[in-house]
Coordinates of C-alpha atoms and ligand atoms in Angstrom, one line a residue:
M19 CA 0.0 0.0 0.0
T20 CA 1.3 3.4 -1.0
R21 CA 0.7 6.3 1.5
Y22 CA 0.9 9.9 0.5
I23 CA 2.3 12.8 2.5
F24 CA 1.6 16.3 1.2
I25 CA 3.8 19.2 2.3
T26 CA 2.6 22.8 2.0
G27 CA 4.2 26.0 3.2
G28 CA 2.8 29.1 4.7
V29 CA 3.6 32.6 5.9
V30 CA 6.8 33.1 3.8
S31 CA 8.8 31.3 1.2
S32 CA 12.3 30.0 1.8
L33 CA 11.2 28.1 4.9
G34 CA 13.2 25.1 3.9
K35 CA 10.2 23.0 2.8
G36 CA 12.2 21.1 0.3
L37 CA 14.9 20.2 2.9
A38 CA 12.2 19.3 5.4
S39 CA 10.6 17.0 2.8
A40 CA 14.0 15.5 2.0
A41 CA 14.9 15.0 5.6
L42 CA 11.5 13.3 6.3
G43 CA 12.1 11.0 3.4
A44 CA 15.5 10.1 4.8
L45 CA 14.0 9.4 8.3
L46 CA 11.3 7.2 6.8
Q47 CA 14.0 5.4 4.9
A48 CA 16.0 5.0 8.1
R49 CA 13.0 3.0 9.4
G50 CA 13.1 0.7 6.5
Y51 CA 10.4 2.2 4.3
S52 CA 10.8 2.9 0.6
V53 CA 10.2 6.5 -0.4
R54 CA 9.8 8.7 -3.5
L55 CA 9.7 12.5 -3.4
R56 CA 7.8 14.7 -5.8
K57 CA 7.6 18.4 -6.4
L58 CA 4.5 20.2 -7.7
D59 CA 5.5 23.7 -9.0
P60 CA 2.8 26.2 -9.5
Y61 CA 4.6 28.4 -12.1
L62 CA 3.7 28.6 -15.8
N63 CA 7.0 27.6 -17.3
V64 CA 6.8 24.0 -18.6
D65 CA 10.0 23.3 -16.7
P66 CA 12.7 25.4 -15.1
G67 CA 15.1 24.7 -18.0
T68 CA 14.5 28.0 -19.7
M69 CA 14.6 30.1 -16.4
S70 CA 17.6 32.1 -15.4
P71 CA 19.5 30.5 -12.6
T72 CA 19.8 33.9 -11.0
Q73 CA 15.9 33.9 -10.7
H74 CA 15.0 30.3 -9.9
G75 CA 18.3 28.8 -8.8
E76 CA 19.9 25.8 -10.4
V77 CA 18.2 23.5 -12.9
Y78 CA 18.5 20.0 -11.6
V79 CA 18.9 17.3 -14.3
T80 CA 17.6 13.8 -13.7
D81 CA 19.0 10.5 -15.2
D82 CA 16.1 10.4 -17.6
G83 CA 16.9 13.9 -18.9
A84 CA 14.3 16.1 -17.2
E85 CA 15.2 19.6 -16.3
T86 CA 13.7 20.0 -12.8
D87 CA 13.4 22.1 -9.7
L88 CA 16.5 22.3 -7.4
D89 CA 14.5 20.7 -4.6
L90 CA 14.8 17.4 -6.5
G91 CA 18.5 17.7 -5.8
H92 CA 17.9 17.8 -2.1
Y93 CA 15.6 14.8 -2.4
E94 CA 18.3 12.8 -4.1
R95 CA 21.1 13.9 -1.8
F96 CA 19.2 12.9 1.3
T97 CA 17.6 9.7 0.1
G98 CA 19.9 8.5 -2.7
V99 CA 16.7 7.7 -4.7
S100 CA 17.3 8.9 -8.3
S101 CA 14.6 11.4 -9.3
R102 CA 12.8 11.0 -12.6
Q103 CA 10.9 13.2 -15.1
S104 CA 7.7 12.0 -13.4
D105 CA 8.7 13.5 -10.1
N106 CA 8.3 17.2 -11.0
I107 CA 5.3 18.9 -12.6
T108 CA 4.5 22.5 -13.2
T109 CA 1.3 24.3 -14.0
G110 CA 2.9 25.0 -17.4
R111 CA 3.3 21.3 -18.2
I112 CA -0.2 20.5 -17.0
Y113 CA -1.8 23.2 -19.2
Q114 CA 0.4 22.1 -22.1
Q115 CA -0.9 18.6 -21.9
I116 CA -4.5 19.7 -21.5
I117 CA -4.4 22.1 -24.4
L118 CA -2.8 19.5 -26.6
K119 CA -5.6 17.1 -25.7
E120 CA -8.2 19.8 -26.3
R121 CA -6.8 20.5 -29.7
R122 CA -6.9 16.8 -30.6
G123 CA -10.6 16.8 -29.6
D124 CA -10.0 14.3 -26.8
Y125 CA -12.6 16.1 -24.6
L126 CA -15.4 15.2 -27.0
G127 CA -17.0 18.6 -26.9
R128 CA -17.0 19.2 -23.2
T129 CA -16.0 22.5 -21.6
V130 CA -12.4 22.2 -20.3
Q131 CA -12.1 23.6 -16.8
V132 CA -9.7 23.9 -13.8
I133 CA -12.0 21.6 -11.8
P134 CA -12.1 18.8 -12.9
H135 CA -9.6 18.8 -15.8
V136 CA -6.6 20.6 -14.3
T137 CA -7.1 19.0 -10.9
N138 CA -7.5 15.5 -12.4
A139 CA -4.3 16.0 -14.4
I140 CA -2.5 17.0 -11.1
K141 CA -4.0 13.9 -9.3
E142 CA -2.9 11.6 -12.1
F143 CA 0.6 13.0 -11.8
V144 CA 0.7 12.4 -8.0
L145 CA -0.6 8.8 -8.4
N146 CA 1.5 7.9 -11.4
E147 CA 4.5 5.6 -11.4
T148 CA 4.4 5.0 -7.7
E149 CA 5.2 1.3 -8.0
D150 CA 5.2 -0.4 -4.6
T151 CA 6.7 2.6 -2.8
D152 CA 5.7 2.8 0.8
F153 CA 5.5 6.6 1.0
I154 CA 5.2 9.3 -1.7
L155 CA 6.1 12.7 -0.4
C156 CA 4.7 15.5 -2.5
E157 CA 5.9 19.0 -1.9
I158 CA 3.7 21.8 -3.2
G159 CA 5.8 24.8 -4.3
G160 CA 4.9 28.4 -3.3
T161 CA 3.0 29.6 -0.3
V162 CA -0.6 29.0 0.8
G163 CA -2.5 32.1 -0.3
D164 CA -0.9 32.4 -3.7
I165 CA -3.3 32.4 -6.6
E166 CA -1.1 30.0 -8.6
S167 CA -1.1 27.2 -6.1
L168 CA -4.9 26.9 -5.7
P169 CA -5.5 24.1 -8.2
F170 CA -2.7 22.1 -6.6
L171 CA -4.2 22.5 -3.1
E172 CA -7.6 21.6 -4.5
A173 CA -6.2 18.5 -6.1
I174 CA -4.4 17.3 -2.9
R175 CA -7.6 18.0 -0.9
Q176 CA -9.6 15.8 -3.3
L177 CA -7.0 13.1 -3.0
G178 CA -7.7 13.0 0.8
N179 CA -11.2 11.7 -0.1
D180 CA -10.3 9.7 -3.2
L181 CA -7.8 7.5 -1.4
P182 CA -8.9 5.2 1.4
R183 CA -8.9 6.6 4.9
G184 CA -5.5 6.7 6.6
Q185 CA -3.6 6.9 3.4
T186 CA -2.9 10.6 3.3
A187 CA -1.2 13.0 5.6
Y188 CA -0.9 16.8 5.4
I189 CA 2.1 18.7 6.8
H190 CA 2.1 22.4 6.8
A191 CA 5.4 24.3 7.3
T192 CA 5.1 27.7 8.8
L193 CA 7.2 30.4 10.5
V194 CA 7.1 31.4 14.1
P195 CA 9.0 34.7 14.1
F196 CA 10.6 36.4 17.1
I197 CA 9.6 40.0 17.5
K198 CA 12.4 41.8 19.1
A199 CA 10.4 44.8 20.4
A200 CA 8.0 42.5 22.2
G201 CA 10.7 40.0 23.1
E202 CA 8.3 37.2 22.1
L203 CA 7.7 34.5 19.5
K204 CA 4.5 35.1 17.6
T205 CA 2.1 32.4 16.6
K206 CA -0.4 34.6 14.7
P207 CA 1.1 34.2 11.3
T208 CA 0.9 30.4 11.7
Q209 CA -2.7 30.7 12.8
H210 CA -3.6 32.8 9.8
S211 CA -1.8 30.5 7.4
V212 CA -3.6 27.4 8.8
K213 CA -6.9 29.3 8.6
E214 CA -6.2 30.0 4.9
L215 CA -5.5 26.3 4.3
R216 CA -8.6 25.2 6.2
S217 CA -10.7 27.6 4.1
I218 CA -9.6 25.6 1.1
G219 CA -10.7 22.4 2.9
I220 CA -7.3 21.1 4.1
Q221 CA -6.9 20.5 7.8
P222 CA -3.2 19.9 8.4
D223 CA -2.2 16.9 10.5
I224 CA 1.2 18.2 11.4
L225 CA 2.6 21.7 11.7
L226 CA 6.3 22.1 11.2
C227 CA 7.1 25.4 12.9
R228 CA 10.3 27.0 11.7
S229 CA 11.9 29.2 14.3
D230 CA 15.2 30.7 15.2
R231 CA 14.8 29.7 18.8
E232 CA 13.0 27.2 21.1
I233 CA 9.3 27.4 21.0
P234 CA 8.1 27.2 24.6
Q235 CA 5.5 24.5 25.4
H236 CA 2.8 27.0 26.2
E237 CA 3.2 28.5 22.7
R238 CA 3.0 25.1 21.1
R239 CA -0.2 24.4 23.1
K240 CA -1.6 27.7 21.8
I241 CA -0.7 26.8 18.2
A242 CA -2.3 23.4 18.6
L243 CA -5.5 24.8 20.0
F244 CA -5.9 27.6 17.4
C245 CA -4.9 25.5 14.5
N246 CA -6.9 22.4 15.5
V247 CA -4.0 19.9 15.6
R248 CA -2.7 17.7 18.4
E249 CA -0.1 19.2 20.7
S250 CA 2.4 16.5 19.8
A251 CA 1.9 17.4 16.1
V252 CA 3.3 20.9 16.6
I253 CA 6.9 20.1 15.7
Q254 CA 9.5 22.8 16.1
G255 CA 12.1 23.1 13.3
L256 CA 15.1 25.1 14.5
D257 CA 17.8 26.4 12.2
C258 CA 20.7 23.9 11.9
R259 CA 24.3 24.6 11.4
S260 CA 24.4 22.3 8.4
I261 CA 21.5 21.0 6.3
Y262 CA 22.8 17.5 6.9
E263 CA 21.9 17.9 10.5
V264 CA 18.2 18.4 9.7
P265 CA 17.2 14.7 9.7
L266 CA 18.6 14.1 13.1
A267 CA 17.2 17.4 14.5
Y268 CA 13.7 16.7 13.1
H269 CA 13.9 13.1 14.4
V270 CA 14.6 14.4 17.9
E271 CA 11.6 16.7 17.6
G272 CA 9.5 13.7 16.7
L273 CA 8.6 14.5 13.1
D274 CA 8.8 11.0 11.7
A275 CA 7.1 9.3 14.7
E276 CA 4.3 11.8 14.4
V277 CA 3.9 11.2 10.7
L278 CA 3.7 7.5 11.3
K279 CA 1.0 8.1 14.0
V280 CA -1.1 10.0 11.5
F281 CA -1.1 6.8 9.4
G282 CA -2.0 4.7 12.4
I283 CA 1.4 3.1 12.6
E284 CA 1.9 3.2 16.3
D285 CA 4.7 0.7 16.7
P286 CA 7.0 1.4 13.7
P287 CA 10.5 -0.1 13.2
A288 CA 13.2 1.8 15.1
P289 CA 15.2 4.0 12.8
D290 CA 18.8 3.3 11.9
L291 CA 20.3 6.7 11.9
S292 CA 24.0 5.7 11.8
R293 CA 24.5 7.2 8.4
W294 CA 23.3 10.6 9.6
R295 CA 25.3 10.3 12.9
R296 CA 28.5 9.6 10.9
I297 CA 27.8 12.7 8.7
H298 CA 27.1 14.7 11.9
D299 CA 30.5 13.7 13.3
R300 CA 32.3 14.6 10.2
I301 CA 30.7 18.0 10.1
E302 CA 31.5 18.6 13.8
S303 CA 35.2 17.7 13.7
P304 CA 37.0 19.0 10.6
E305 CA 40.7 18.9 10.6
G306 CA 41.2 22.1 8.6
T307 CA 39.7 24.3 6.0
V308 CA 40.5 24.5 2.3
K309 CA 39.7 27.5 0.2
I310 CA 38.1 26.9 -3.2
A311 CA 37.4 29.8 -5.6
V312 CA 34.3 29.3 -7.8
V313 CA 34.6 31.5 -10.9
G314 CA 31.1 31.8 -12.4
K315 CA 28.5 34.2 -13.7
Y316 CA 25.6 33.6 -11.4
T317 CA 27.4 34.1 -8.1
G318 CA 24.8 36.6 -7.0
L319 CA 22.4 33.8 -6.1
Q320 CA 24.0 30.9 -4.4
D321 CA 21.1 28.7 -5.2
A322 CA 22.3 28.9 -8.8
Y323 CA 25.1 26.5 -7.9
K324 CA 23.2 24.5 -5.2
S325 CA 24.4 21.0 -6.2
L326 CA 27.8 22.2 -6.9
S327 CA 28.3 23.8 -3.4
E328 CA 26.9 20.7 -1.8
A329 CA 29.2 18.4 -3.8
L330 CA 32.1 20.5 -2.6
V331 CA 30.9 20.1 1.0
H332 CA 30.7 16.3 0.4
G333 CA 34.3 16.4 -1.0
G334 CA 35.3 18.1 2.2
M335 CA 33.6 15.5 4.3
A336 CA 35.5 12.8 2.4
N337 CA 38.7 14.5 3.4
H338 CA 37.7 15.6 6.9
V339 CA 38.0 19.3 6.1
N340 CA 35.8 22.3 5.8
V341 CA 35.4 23.8 2.4
E342 CA 35.4 27.6 2.3
L343 CA 34.0 28.9 -1.0
Q344 CA 35.0 32.1 -2.5
W345 CA 32.5 33.1 -5.1
I346 CA 34.1 35.2 -7.8
E347 CA 31.9 36.9 -10.4
S348 CA 33.7 36.1 -13.6
E349 CA 33.0 39.4 -15.3
T350 CA 34.6 41.5 -12.5
F351 CA 37.5 39.2 -13.0
E352 CA 38.4 40.2 -16.5
H353 CA 41.0 42.8 -15.6
P354 CA 44.5 41.3 -16.0
D355 CA 45.5 42.1 -12.4
A356 CA 42.3 40.5 -11.0
V357 CA 43.9 37.0 -11.2
Q358 CA 45.8 38.0 -8.1
R359 CA 42.5 37.3 -6.2
L360 CA 43.3 33.7 -6.9
E361 CA 46.6 33.8 -5.1
G362 CA 46.3 31.8 -1.9
V363 CA 43.3 29.6 -2.9
D364 CA 43.8 25.9 -2.7
G365 CA 41.6 25.0 -5.7
I366 CA 39.8 26.7 -8.6
L367 CA 36.5 25.6 -10.0
V368 CA 34.8 26.9 -13.1
P369 CA 31.2 25.6 -13.2
G370 CA 28.6 25.3 -15.9
G371 CA 27.4 28.4 -17.7
F372 CA 26.0 29.8 -20.9
G373 CA 26.8 32.7 -23.2
E374 CA 29.9 34.8 -23.8
R375 CA 29.6 37.3 -21.0
G376 CA 32.1 36.6 -18.3
T377 CA 34.1 34.0 -20.3
K378 CA 37.3 36.1 -20.4
G379 CA 37.5 35.8 -16.6
K380 CA 36.8 32.0 -16.7
I381 CA 39.5 31.4 -19.3
A382 CA 41.9 33.6 -17.2
A383 CA 41.1 31.4 -14.2
A384 CA 42.0 28.3 -16.2
T385 CA 45.2 29.8 -17.4
F386 CA 46.2 30.8 -13.9
A387 CA 45.5 27.3 -12.4
R388 CA 47.4 25.7 -15.3
D389 CA 50.4 28.0 -14.9
K390 CA 50.6 27.9 -11.2
G391 CA 49.9 24.2 -10.6
V392 CA 46.7 25.0 -8.6
P393 CA 44.1 22.2 -8.7
Y394 CA 41.5 23.1 -11.4
F395 CA 38.1 21.5 -11.9
G396 CA 36.2 22.6 -15.0
I397 CA 32.6 21.5 -15.2
C398 CA 30.8 21.6 -18.5
F399 CA 31.4 25.2 -19.5
G400 CA 34.4 25.1 -17.2
M401 CA 35.9 22.3 -19.3
Q402 CA 35.2 24.2 -22.5
M403 CA 37.0 27.2 -21.1
A404 CA 40.0 25.0 -20.1
V405 CA 40.2 23.7 -23.7
I406 CA 40.1 27.2 -25.1
D407 CA 42.9 28.2 -22.8
A408 CA 45.0 25.2 -23.8
A409 CA 44.3 25.7 -27.5
R410 CA 45.2 29.4 -27.4
N411 CA 48.1 29.4 -25.0
L412 CA 49.7 25.9 -25.5
A413 CA 48.7 24.8 -29.0
G414 CA 49.4 28.1 -30.7
L415 CA 45.8 28.6 -31.9
P416 CA 45.1 32.3 -30.9
D417 CA 41.7 32.3 -32.5
A418 CA 40.4 29.2 -30.8
S419 CA 37.0 29.7 -29.3
S420 CA 33.5 28.2 -29.0
T421 CA 30.9 28.7 -31.7
E422 CA 28.5 29.6 -28.9
F423 CA 30.1 33.1 -29.1
G424 CA 30.0 33.3 -32.9
D425 CA 32.0 32.0 -35.8
C426 CA 35.8 31.6 -35.3
A427 CA 38.8 30.3 -37.1
D428 CA 39.4 27.4 -34.7
P429 CA 36.1 26.1 -33.3
V430 CA 37.6 23.9 -30.5
V431 CA 34.2 23.9 -29.0
G432 CA 31.2 23.6 -31.4
L433 CA 27.5 23.1 -31.6
M434 CA 26.4 19.5 -31.5
T435 CA 23.7 18.7 -34.0
E436 CA 23.8 15.0 -33.8
W437 CA 24.6 12.4 -31.2
T438 CA 23.5 9.0 -30.1
H439 CA 21.6 8.2 -27.0
G440 CA 21.6 4.5 -26.4
N441 CA 20.6 3.2 -29.8
T442 CA 18.8 6.3 -31.0
L443 CA 20.2 9.1 -33.0
Q444 CA 19.3 12.6 -31.7
T445 CA 19.4 15.5 -34.1
R446 CA 19.0 19.2 -33.4
G447 CA 18.9 22.3 -35.6
I448 CA 20.2 25.7 -34.8
D449 CA 16.7 27.2 -34.8
D450 CA 15.1 24.5 -32.6
D451 CA 13.1 25.5 -29.5
K452 CA 15.4 26.2 -26.5
G453 CA 13.3 24.2 -23.9
G454 CA 14.3 20.6 -23.4
T455 CA 16.5 20.3 -26.5
M456 CA 20.0 20.1 -25.0
R457 CA 21.9 16.9 -24.6
L458 CA 20.2 16.0 -21.3
G459 CA 20.5 13.3 -18.8
R460 CA 22.5 10.1 -18.3
Y461 CA 25.1 9.1 -20.9
E462 CA 27.8 6.6 -20.9
C463 CA 31.5 7.5 -21.0
R464 CA 34.6 5.4 -21.4
L465 CA 37.7 6.2 -19.4
Q466 CA 41.1 5.9 -20.9
D467 CA 43.2 3.1 -19.2
G468 CA 46.0 4.6 -17.1
S469 CA 44.5 8.1 -17.0
K470 CA 44.0 10.0 -13.8
V471 CA 40.2 9.9 -14.0
D472 CA 40.4 6.1 -14.4
A473 CA 42.4 5.9 -11.2
I474 CA 40.0 8.3 -9.4
Y475 CA 36.8 6.5 -10.4
G476 CA 38.5 3.1 -9.9
N477 CA 39.6 3.9 -6.4
A478 CA 36.2 5.0 -5.4
A479 CA 34.6 1.8 -6.8
G480 CA 37.2 -0.3 -5.0
D481 CA 38.6 -1.2 -8.4
N482 CA 35.4 -2.9 -9.2
M483 CA 34.5 -1.1 -12.4
D484 CA 32.7 -2.3 -15.4
R485 CA 35.4 -2.6 -18.0
E486 CA 35.6 -3.9 -21.5
A487 CA 39.0 -5.1 -22.7
G488 CA 40.7 -2.3 -24.6
Q489 CA 37.7 0.0 -24.3
G490 CA 38.3 1.4 -20.8
A491 CA 36.1 1.5 -17.7
V492 CA 32.5 2.6 -18.1
I493 CA 30.9 5.4 -16.1
F494 CA 27.5 7.1 -16.4
E495 CA 27.1 10.8 -15.7
R496 CA 24.5 13.5 -16.3
H497 CA 24.7 16.1 -19.0
R498 CA 23.1 19.4 -19.9
H499 CA 24.7 21.2 -22.8
R500 CA 24.4 22.1 -26.4
Y501 CA 28.1 22.5 -27.3
E502 CA 30.9 20.0 -27.2
V503 CA 34.7 20.0 -27.4
N504 CA 35.6 19.4 -31.1
I505 CA 37.2 15.9 -31.4
N506 CA 39.1 17.1 -34.6
Y507 CA 41.4 19.0 -32.3
R508 CA 42.3 16.0 -30.3
E509 CA 45.8 15.4 -31.7
R510 CA 46.8 19.0 -31.5
L511 CA 45.7 19.3 -27.9
E512 CA 47.0 16.0 -26.8
A513 CA 50.4 16.9 -28.3
V514 CA 50.6 19.8 -25.8
G515 CA 49.5 17.6 -22.9
L516 CA 45.7 18.0 -22.7
R517 CA 44.7 14.4 -22.8
F518 CA 41.2 13.4 -23.9
S519 CA 40.8 10.8 -21.1
G520 CA 37.0 10.2 -21.4
L521 CA 35.0 9.8 -24.6
S522 CA 31.5 8.8 -25.6
P523 CA 31.3 5.1 -26.5
D524 CA 31.5 5.9 -30.2
G525 CA 34.7 7.9 -29.6
E526 CA 33.1 11.1 -31.1
L527 CA 32.4 13.2 -28.1
P528 CA 35.1 14.3 -25.7
E529 CA 33.7 13.9 -22.2
I530 CA 36.8 14.4 -20.0
V531 CA 40.1 16.2 -20.5
E532 CA 43.1 16.2 -18.1
L533 CA 46.4 18.0 -18.2
D534 CA 49.4 15.7 -18.0
G535 CA 52.1 16.8 -15.6
H536 CA 49.8 19.0 -13.5
P537 CA 48.8 18.1 -9.9
W538 CA 45.1 18.1 -10.7
F539 CA 43.6 19.7 -13.8
I540 CA 40.5 18.0 -15.0
G541 CA 37.6 19.2 -17.1
V542 CA 34.4 17.2 -17.5
Q543 CA 31.6 17.8 -20.0
F544 CA 29.0 16.4 -17.6
H545 CA 27.8 17.6 -14.2
P546 CA 29.2 15.2 -11.5
E547 CA 27.8 17.5 -8.8
L548 CA 24.3 16.2 -9.6
K549 CA 25.1 12.7 -8.3
S550 CA 27.1 13.5 -5.2
K551 CA 25.7 12.7 -1.8
P552 CA 26.9 13.3 1.7
F553 CA 27.1 9.6 2.4
E554 CA 28.6 9.0 -1.0
P555 CA 30.7 11.9 -2.1
H556 CA 31.3 12.0 -5.8
P557 CA 34.8 10.6 -6.6
L558 CA 35.8 13.6 -8.6
F559 CA 34.9 16.0 -5.8
A560 CA 36.5 13.9 -3.2
S561 CA 39.7 13.8 -5.3
F562 CA 39.6 17.5 -6.1
I563 CA 39.3 18.4 -2.5
A564 CA 42.1 15.9 -1.6
A565 CA 44.3 17.8 -4.2
A566 CA 43.3 21.1 -2.6
V567 CA 44.3 19.8 0.8
H568 CA 47.6 18.8 -0.6
Q569 CA 48.0 22.3 -2.2
M570 CA 47.1 23.9 1.2
R571 CA 49.9 22.1 2.9
L572 CA 52.3 23.1 0.1
V573 CA 51.7 26.9 0.5
Ligands
LIG612 N1 27.0 26.7 -22.7 C1 27.7 25.4 -22.8 C2 26.9 24.4 -23.7 O1 25.8 24.6 -23.9 C3 27.9 24.8 -21.4 C4 26.6 24.4 -20.8 C5 26.8 24.1 -19.3 O2 27.8 24.4 -18.7 N2 25.9 23.4 -18.7 O3 27.5 23.5 -24.1

């Protein structure tokens, strides 16, 4: 039997609803239940793929090639369950499907309406592809009271009646602010938010009250009384030092036990929280701090690089160190003297990005790292920048560039118009739609025997990698890009030490480059940060931070 937990938010946004959902998923898993997490986003974009990362934060890519909300990244990092296309829906996608059906005449002359057509489509999404999962956790984006979220709230309300009794639970996350002038915590915003929710027909079972300080028992009693929930169902959610402490903290507050009670599970299996305790210990007792400079274009909003900064933290955990990030806006970094800002950092990372603006600074960062022997990690765009640097400054191709910035004499990075995905040929034209047309999702890559990346992945897998004689070890990583390093420049670049150490199975698409003779200089066309987890740091991030620790000890 699959049970459904709906998580809504009230009072303000940014309450950490996504993290709370992820943490609850992890806690249920720790008790031996299987979980799947889903996000229902009320905006009109079909997916976040076309939204600016500075507005909406990072676009999280799933194995099956969906461009999704960054909360799905939290879900995966906390539960290890790979998200899928079917785990994120937006109002835009729902309307797109409905309008297509309407045009086909599928509604047989009926008037198409929000209730029941839009709400039915939302319910179908929630109930779809649940397999035998014990708990489906559905987070509703936005805040109760927003016009956009109404159809979603109506759909989850209906599900409470559609499904058998005892198969749904509603959690409402709210804020209990401290008002300095009064010297008191205030419960009124929570009361109002629950009132709003109840006016739509949803009575929450549990309130997760976010607060920056302890909520006294009498205040919890008051919240319970005014919001019509049990006292034990008023769970306080205090700020934690690290997001990875949230599962333990919420467990101590009784969140998972209370959720199970809602479902009538009074005597659940005891949780095995050893994984989270180990993570807690690592966070509590670092043996040093490494400084990593991230040179990117969207540094104004750190959510734009969410998975990346988390993967760096995981790399730190693997090496028992704290990772201090220095965000450097690549455009402000174009002045020749600006590279001095990189003196003293232990590692440089150039992340994914789009468009020409800011690229001079990124290329300068790659040049600096290469010259000075500072560990360099180029991810997607960061790999392309490293290749441009090597082509211009090592291979004697001053006009080398990417066709993303216009025509050039030496297109060392060029637009991909054809590639294979499994057994199918994918083709794209220059004027295709922008949404959902990149090379997206999980692709195979072959590592060159004897290369650094082969050793890094091999070590992490305990030398137990899938290998085919003469073809190198096989890895799978997630992609999101339109341009690719041009294989025709392989010989010229390898002659100056930039080795193409990872290729697509057909040998046509360079997936990894590494600089021979440099302590750690690796560029990857994929996004390894998307697969890193606190309990399973990605091998490349663990190795990059290990190199940064080494660098720190040198200087
Ligand atoms: N703009 C580059 C491309 O489309 C890199 C994309 C990225 O970094 N994700 O290939």
